[in-house]
């Protein structure tokens, strides 16, 4: 230890005698190690930290499965999975809504609400630090309305007031008693602001609505049961449901996916690719500094010659040189950590909101340990070649070189190898950057099926307590649309459920009049978007054939009509003309307060429009049906305004 301390002091004195070299080396290392540390911080939070649940490896998400993709299931299907499965300790449903928080002196606030089963917190194995979670039976029809707030909402809206427990808040105009505040950073699922117990609605329990897929479920696997066994159990139940309810369940499978796979999705390859890219930058930095240190070592040959002549061993000289390079690397790492801290704050503030667990990204002890390890390895990497050169034991040759002014050929070879490695690594990075740029250019050239220029959009969630019936929703949206149309500079105003690039989606089965019913080999599935006639004009959606529905047809007392997209035609009407055909969607809705039975959604196909990219620019188009808004309004919708 005494010798190591002397080596460190000696290395520090040498570095301070060459401030130009030292500053350049520290700056280079700080940028490279800082970038690597920041990227590792993201991986650490997203991939390496365990999910904030108890025993997360036994948690799964139960959902429907169609053509290799997970999708929501109906309430009745959920109940069958819950009652017939033998692999789970318990199961809790999850549904998502946008709601309004009102009823106090502050402005109304739009929130992400998760309606969940009473066992939700219990099954996840998460505690509620303030107050409690939901009690058994609180998801019953006659139970009192209670809510659990997120920590972020509790702090931002209620000033972290612990006395909020037991008080009432107004959610969509209905009073809910606050019974708990969730742990900090817990916002599962989908960045939830508050949780309420699931209360089954009449339409969800209607046997004719088994095809209305709207919710998913979490479940905890029993001890000793593998995730694969649970998946087979759910799949077997799905097959029985197909046999029992062919009209609504044909073509639907069931699956149980590990919850960590569901949450993380497909981000692993992208994050590891980014870490690999910054690792290449670090290697380039190491090669660069190794070259500088070789030149520096050549200038110090005389010193090394004298030390060797005085009896310094080869190992002693190597250790001294490595100590100097590691010290330099550690100082660079310390500076790089400060850069990484700034970069992490920027990532959290401006990073992609689709990245799971983004708010958990931070620099913790794992990141610091990683940084120190990287610094030591980097120091050894760029210090090894100069150390070996400095420790040559042939004193006579060294003396002749120093007196004759020649340069050692081995140094030239090493430097050429390092420069070659730098160029090779840089070319790899440039190729990767070129591929990314090409992908970006290709995405910008993709036709999304609409024009976003001069378009403004926002969403509204009407409270069910005031707008429970379709006539009330219809009256509100009609008045709202008229108000916007009166604004100066307005070209077109549209109302739609599930605007482009909005996660709200509604899929259902459908049948065609005169055609045989769907079979497992011929599953008919369509996205459904109730939209006003102005929607097509506001987004400049192209008409391929037929016509759009008119304002006069956008009323509940008119004959039902629909418009479909080109993918709908390509998939289901390859050799036929769809215009004039009648379809019946697997959705029933009520048009008036006195309508207790409801009507089937659908109608006559009167037009075909271009495919609209609904979620991403790279996605494959989905068969889509547009129904007149006035014939099937929904309380959660978007306004689209095209203006000058």
JSON list of N, CA, C and O in Angstrom, two decimals, residues 37-70:
[
{"chain": "A", "resi": 37, "resn": "UNK", "atom": "N", "xyz": [-21.81, 6.16, -19.07]},
{"chain": "A", "resi": 37, "resn": "UNK", "atom": "CA", "xyz": [-22.50, 6.11, -17.78]},
{"chain": "A", "resi": 37, "resn": "UNK", "atom": "C", "xyz": [-23.96, 6.50, -17.92]},
{"chain": "A", "resi": 37, "resn": "UNK", "atom": "O", "xyz": [-24.85, 5.87, -17.33]},
{"chain": "A", "resi": 38, "resn": "UNK", "atom": "N", "xyz": [-24.24, 7.55, -18.70]},
{"chain": "A", "resi": 38, "resn": "UNK", "atom": "CA", "xyz": [-25.63, 7.97, -18.89]},
{"chain": "A", "resi": 38, "resn": "UNK", "atom": "C", "xyz": [-26.45, 6.87, -19.55]},
{"chain": "A", "resi": 38, "resn": "UNK", "atom": "O", "xyz": [-27.59, 6.59, -19.15]},
{"chain": "A", "resi": 39, "resn": "UNK", "atom": "N", "xyz": [-25.86, 6.22, -20.56]},
{"chain": "A", "resi": 39, "resn": "UNK", "atom": "CA", "xyz": [-26.59, 5.15, -21.24]},
{"chain": "A", "resi": 39, "resn": "UNK", "atom": "C", "xyz": [-26.80, 3.96, -20.32]},
{"chain": "A", "resi": 39, "resn": "UNK", "atom": "O", "xyz": [-27.87, 3.34, -20.30]},
{"chain": "A", "resi": 40, "resn": "UNK", "atom": "N", "xyz": [-25.78, 3.63, -19.52]},
{"chain": "A", "resi": 40, "resn": "UNK", "atom": "CA", "xyz": [-25.95, 2.53, -18.57]},
{"chain": "A", "resi": 40, "resn": "UNK", "atom": "C", "xyz": [-27.00, 2.87, -17.52]},
{"chain": "A", "resi": 40, "resn": "UNK", "atom": "O", "xyz": [-27.70, 1.97, -17.04]},
{"chain": "A", "resi": 41, "resn": "UNK", "atom": "N", "xyz": [-27.12, 4.14, -17.16]},
{"chain": "A", "resi": 41, "resn": "UNK", "atom": "CA", "xyz": [-28.16, 4.54, -16.20]},
{"chain": "A", "resi": 41, "resn": "UNK", "atom": "C", "xyz": [-29.55, 4.19, -16.73]},
{"chain": "A", "resi": 41, "resn": "UNK", "atom": "O", "xyz": [-30.42, 3.75, -15.97]},
{"chain": "A", "resi": 42, "resn": "UNK", "atom": "N", "xyz": [-29.74, 4.41, -18.03]},
{"chain": "A", "resi": 42, "resn": "UNK", "atom": "CA", "xyz": [-31.04, 4.06, -18.63]},
{"chain": "A", "resi": 42, "resn": "UNK", "atom": "C", "xyz": [-31.26, 2.56, -18.58]},
{"chain": "A", "resi": 42, "resn": "UNK", "atom": "O", "xyz": [-32.33, 2.08, -18.18]},
{"chain": "A", "resi": 43, "resn": "UNK", "atom": "N", "xyz": [-30.25, 1.78, -19.00]},
{"chain": "A", "resi": 43, "resn": "UNK", "atom": "CA", "xyz": [-30.39, 0.33, -18.95]},
{"chain": "A", "resi": 43, "resn": "UNK", "atom": "C", "xyz": [-30.60, -0.17, -17.53]},
{"chain": "A", "resi": 43, "resn": "UNK", "atom": "O", "xyz": [-31.39, -1.10, -17.29]},
{"chain": "A", "resi": 44, "resn": "UNK", "atom": "N", "xyz": [-29.89, 0.42, -16.59]},
{"chain": "A", "resi": 44, "resn": "UNK", "atom": "CA", "xyz": [-30.01, 0.00, -15.20]},
{"chain": "A", "resi": 44, "resn": "UNK", "atom": "C", "xyz": [-31.44, 0.18, -14.69]},
{"chain": "A", "resi": 44, "resn": "UNK", "atom": "O", "xyz": [-32.00, -0.71, -14.04]},
{"chain": "A", "resi": 45, "resn": "UNK", "atom": "N", "xyz": [-32.04, 1.34, -15.01]},
{"chain": "A", "resi": 45, "resn": "UNK", "atom": "CA", "xyz": [-33.40, 1.61, -14.53]},
{"chain": "A", "resi": 45, "resn": "UNK", "atom": "C", "xyz": [-34.44, 0.79, -15.27]},
{"chain": "A", "resi": 45, "resn": "UNK", "atom": "O", "xyz": [-35.38, 0.26, -14.66]},
{"chain": "A", "resi": 46, "resn": "UNK", "atom": "N", "xyz": [-34.26, 0.66, -16.58]},
{"chain": "A", "resi": 46, "resn": "UNK", "atom": "CA", "xyz": [-35.30, 0.02, -17.39]},
{"chain": "A", "resi": 46, "resn": "UNK", "atom": "C", "xyz": [-35.20, -1.50, -17.36]},
{"chain": "A", "resi": 46, "resn": "UNK", "atom": "O", "xyz": [-36.22, -2.19, -17.21]},
{"chain": "A", "resi": 47, "resn": "UNK", "atom": "N", "xyz": [-33.98, -2.03, -17.47]},
{"chain": "A", "resi": 47, "resn": "UNK", "atom": "CA", "xyz": [-33.83, -3.47, -17.65]},
{"chain": "A", "resi": 47, "resn": "UNK", "atom": "C", "xyz": [-33.29, -4.20, -16.42]},
{"chain": "A", "resi": 47, "resn": "UNK", "atom": "O", "xyz": [-33.70, -5.33, -16.15]},
{"chain": "A", "resi": 48, "resn": "UNK", "atom": "N", "xyz": [-32.36, -3.58, -15.70]},
{"chain": "A", "resi": 48, "resn": "UNK", "atom": "CA", "xyz": [-31.64, -4.33, -14.66]},
{"chain": "A", "resi": 48, "resn": "UNK", "atom": "C", "xyz": [-32.31, -4.25, -13.29]},
{"chain": "A", "resi": 48, "resn": "UNK", "atom": "O", "xyz": [-32.23, -5.21, -12.52]},
{"chain": "A", "resi": 49, "resn": "UNK", "atom": "N", "xyz": [-32.92, -3.13, -12.97]},
{"chain": "A", "resi": 49, "resn": "UNK", "atom": "CA", "xyz": [-33.62, -3.07, -11.69]},
{"chain": "A", "resi": 49, "resn": "UNK", "atom": "C", "xyz": [-34.87, -3.94, -11.73]},
{"chain": "A", "resi": 49, "resn": "UNK", "atom": "O", "xyz": [-35.60, -3.94, -12.72]},
{"chain": "A", "resi": 50, "resn": "UNK", "atom": "N", "xyz": [-35.13, -4.68, -10.67]},
{"chain": "A", "resi": 50, "resn": "UNK", "atom": "CA", "xyz": [-36.37, -5.48, -10.67]},
{"chain": "A", "resi": 50, "resn": "UNK", "atom": "C", "xyz": [-37.59, -4.57, -10.65]},
{"chain": "A", "resi": 50, "resn": "UNK", "atom": "O", "xyz": [-37.54, -3.43, -10.16]},
{"chain": "A", "resi": 51, "resn": "UNK", "atom": "N", "xyz": [-38.68, -5.05, -11.21]},
{"chain": "A", "resi": 51, "resn": "UNK", "atom": "CA", "xyz": [-39.92, -4.27, -11.18]},
{"chain": "A", "resi": 51, "resn": "UNK", "atom": "C", "xyz": [-40.32, -4.01, -9.74]},
{"chain": "A", "resi": 51, "resn": "UNK", "atom": "O", "xyz": [-40.06, -4.84, -8.85]},
{"chain": "A", "resi": 52, "resn": "UNK", "atom": "N", "xyz": [-40.97, -2.88, -9.48]},
{"chain": "A", "resi": 52, "resn": "UNK", "atom": "CA", "xyz": [-41.30, -2.52, -8.09]},
{"chain": "A", "resi": 52, "resn": "UNK", "atom": "C", "xyz": [-42.50, -3.30, -7.55]},
{"chain": "A", "resi": 52, "resn": "UNK", "atom": "O", "xyz": [-43.42, -2.74, -6.97]},
{"chain": "A", "resi": 53, "resn": "UNK", "atom": "N", "xyz": [-42.48, -4.61, -7.77]},
{"chain": "A", "resi": 53, "resn": "UNK", "atom": "CA", "xyz": [-43.55, -5.48, -7.30]},
{"chain": "A", "resi": 53, "resn": "UNK", "atom": "C", "xyz": [-42.94, -6.59, -6.44]},
{"chain": "A", "resi": 53, "resn": "UNK", "atom": "O", "xyz": [-41.75, -6.90, -6.56]},
{"chain": "A", "resi": 54, "resn": "UNK", "atom": "N", "xyz": [-43.75, -7.20, -5.61]},
{"chain": "A", "resi": 54, "resn": "UNK", "atom": "CA", "xyz": [-43.30, -8.33, -4.84]},
{"chain": "A", "resi": 54, "resn": "UNK", "atom": "C", "xyz": [-43.19, -9.57, -5.71]},
{"chain": "A", "resi": 54, "resn": "UNK", "atom": "O", "xyz": [-44.15, -9.94, -6.39]},
{"chain": "A", "resi": 55, "resn": "UNK", "atom": "N", "xyz": [-42.00, -10.22, -5.72]},
{"chain": "A", "resi": 55, "resn": "UNK", "atom": "CA", "xyz": [-41.79, -11.44, -6.50]},
{"chain": "A", "resi": 55, "resn": "UNK", "atom": "C", "xyz": [-42.28, -11.26, -7.93]},
{"chain": "A", "resi": 55, "resn": "UNK", "atom": "O", "xyz": [-43.19, -11.97, -8.40]},
{"chain": "A", "resi": 56, "resn": "UNK", "atom": "N", "xyz": [-41.72, -10.30, -8.68]},
{"chain": "A", "resi": 56, "resn": "UNK", "atom": "CA", "xyz": [-42.26, -9.95, -10.00]},
{"chain": "A", "resi": 56, "resn": "UNK", "atom": "C", "xyz": [-42.20, -11.08, -11.02]},
{"chain": "A", "resi": 56, "resn": "UNK", "atom": "O", "xyz": [-42.97, -11.08, -11.98]},
{"chain": "A", "resi": 57, "resn": "UNK", "atom": "N", "xyz": [-41.31, -12.06, -10.82]},
{"chain": "A", "resi": 57, "resn": "UNK", "atom": "CA", "xyz": [-41.20, -13.12, -11.81]},
{"chain": "A", "resi": 57, "resn": "UNK", "atom": "C", "xyz": [-42.43, -14.03, -11.85]},
{"chain": "A", "resi": 57, "resn": "UNK", "atom": "O", "xyz": [-42.61, -14.79, -12.82]},
{"chain": "A", "resi": 58, "resn": "UNK", "atom": "N", "xyz": [-43.29, -13.96, -10.84]},
{"chain": "A", "resi": 58, "resn": "UNK", "atom": "CA", "xyz": [-44.49, -14.80, -10.84]},
{"chain": "A", "resi": 58, "resn": "UNK", "atom": "C", "xyz": [-45.73, -14.04, -11.32]},
{"chain": "A", "resi": 58, "resn": "UNK", "atom": "O", "xyz": [-46.84, -14.56, -11.25]},
{"chain": "A", "resi": 59, "resn": "UNK", "atom": "N", "xyz": [-45.55, -12.80, -11.78]},
{"chain": "A", "resi": 59, "resn": "UNK", "atom": "CA", "xyz": [-46.67, -12.00, -12.27]},
{"chain": "A", "resi": 59, "resn": "UNK", "atom": "C", "xyz": [-46.80, -12.13, -13.78]},
{"chain": "A", "resi": 59, "resn": "UNK", "atom": "O", "xyz": [-45.81, -12.12, -14.51]},
{"chain": "A", "resi": 60, "resn": "UNK", "atom": "N", "xyz": [-48.03, -12.24, -14.25]},
{"chain": "A", "resi": 60, "resn": "UNK", "atom": "CA", "xyz": [-48.31, -12.33, -15.68]},
{"chain": "A", "resi": 60, "resn": "UNK", "atom": "C", "xyz": [-49.46, -11.40, -16.03]},
{"chain": "A", "resi": 60, "resn": "UNK", "atom": "O", "xyz": [-50.23, -10.99, -15.16]},
{"chain": "A", "resi": 61, "resn": "UNK", "atom": "N", "xyz": [-49.55, -11.07, -17.31]},
{"chain": "A", "resi": 61, "resn": "UNK", "atom": "CA", "xyz": [-50.72, -10.35, -17.82]},
{"chain": "A", "resi": 61, "resn": "UNK", "atom": "C", "xyz": [-51.52, -11.31, -18.68]},
{"chain": "A", "resi": 61, "resn": "UNK", "atom": "O", "xyz": [-51.00, -11.92, -19.60]},
{"chain": "A", "resi": 62, "resn": "UNK", "atom": "N", "xyz": [-52.79, -11.43, -18.37]},
{"chain": "A", "resi": 62, "resn": "UNK", "atom": "CA", "xyz": [-53.69, -12.30, -19.11]},
{"chain": "A", "resi": 62, "resn": "UNK", "atom": "C", "xyz": [-54.46, -11.44, -20.12]},
{"chain": "A", "resi": 62, "resn": "UNK", "atom": "O", "xyz": [-55.02, -10.40, -19.74]},
{"chain": "A", "resi": 63, "resn": "UNK", "atom": "N", "xyz": [-54.47, -11.86, -21.37]},
{"chain": "A", "resi": 63, "resn": "UNK", "atom": "CA", "xyz": [-55.13, -11.07, -22.40]},
{"chain": "A", "resi": 63, "resn": "UNK", "atom": "C", "xyz": [-55.50, -11.98, -23.57]},
{"chain": "A", "resi": 63, "resn": "UNK", "atom": "O", "xyz": [-55.12, -13.16, -23.61]},
{"chain": "A", "resi": 64, "resn": "UNK", "atom": "N", "xyz": [-56.23, -11.42, -24.52]},
{"chain": "A", "resi": 64, "resn": "UNK", "atom": "CA", "xyz": [-56.51, -12.14, -25.75]},
{"chain": "A", "resi": 64, "resn": "UNK", "atom": "C", "xyz": [-55.28, -12.10, -26.65]},
{"chain": "A", "resi": 64, "resn": "UNK", "atom": "O", "xyz": [-54.37, -11.29, -26.47]},
{"chain": "A", "resi": 65, "resn": "UNK", "atom": "N", "xyz": [-55.29, -12.98, -27.64]},
{"chain": "A", "resi": 65, "resn": "UNK", "atom": "CA", "xyz": [-54.13, -13.11, -28.53]},
{"chain": "A", "resi": 65, "resn": "UNK", "atom": "C", "xyz": [-54.65, -13.34, -29.93]},
{"chain": "A", "resi": 65, "resn": "UNK", "atom": "O", "xyz": [-55.34, -14.33, -30.20]},
{"chain": "A", "resi": 66, "resn": "UNK", "atom": "N", "xyz": [-54.35, -12.41, -30.83]},
{"chain": "A", "resi": 66, "resn": "UNK", "atom": "CA", "xyz": [-54.84, -12.50, -32.20]},
{"chain": "A", "resi": 66, "resn": "UNK", "atom": "C", "xyz": [-53.67, -12.30, -33.16]},
{"chain": "A", "resi": 66, "resn": "UNK", "atom": "O", "xyz": [-53.01, -11.25, -33.13]},
{"chain": "A", "resi": 67, "resn": "UNK", "atom": "N", "xyz": [-53.40, -13.31, -33.96]},
{"chain": "A", "resi": 67, "resn": "UNK", "atom": "CA", "xyz": [-52.35, -13.25, -34.98]},
{"chain": "A", "resi": 67, "resn": "UNK", "atom": "C", "xyz": [-51.02, -12.77, -34.41]},
{"chain": "A", "resi": 67, "resn": "UNK", "atom": "O", "xyz": [-50.35, -11.90, -34.95]},
{"chain": "A", "resi": 68, "resn": "UNK", "atom": "N", "xyz": [-50.65, -13.37, -33.28]},
{"chain": "A", "resi": 68, "resn": "UNK", "atom": "CA", "xyz": [-49.36, -13.08, -32.69]},
{"chain": "A", "resi": 68, "resn": "UNK", "atom": "C", "xyz": [-49.27, -11.78, -31.93]},
{"chain": "A", "resi": 68, "resn": "UNK", "atom": "O", "xyz": [-48.18, -11.36, -31.55]},
{"chain": "A", "resi": 69, "resn": "UNK", "atom": "N", "xyz": [-50.40, -11.11, -31.70]},
{"chain": "A", "resi": 69, "resn": "UNK", "atom": "CA", "xyz": [-50.38, -9.85, -30.97]},
{"chain": "A", "resi": 69, "resn": "UNK", "atom": "C", "xyz": [-51.35, -9.90, -29.80]},
{"chain": "A", "resi": 69, "resn": "UNK", "atom": "O", "xyz": [-52.45, -10.45, -29.89]},
{"chain": "A", "resi": 70, "resn": "UNK", "atom": "N", "xyz": [-50.91, -9.31, -28.68]},
{"chain": "A", "resi": 70, "resn": "UNK", "atom": "CA", "xyz": [-51.76, -9.24, -27.50]},
{"chain": "A", "resi": 70, "resn": "UNK", "atom": "C", "xyz": [-52.76, -8.11, -27.66]},
{"chain": "A", "resi": 70, "resn": "UNK", "atom": "O", "xyz": [-52.44, -7.05, -28.20]}
]
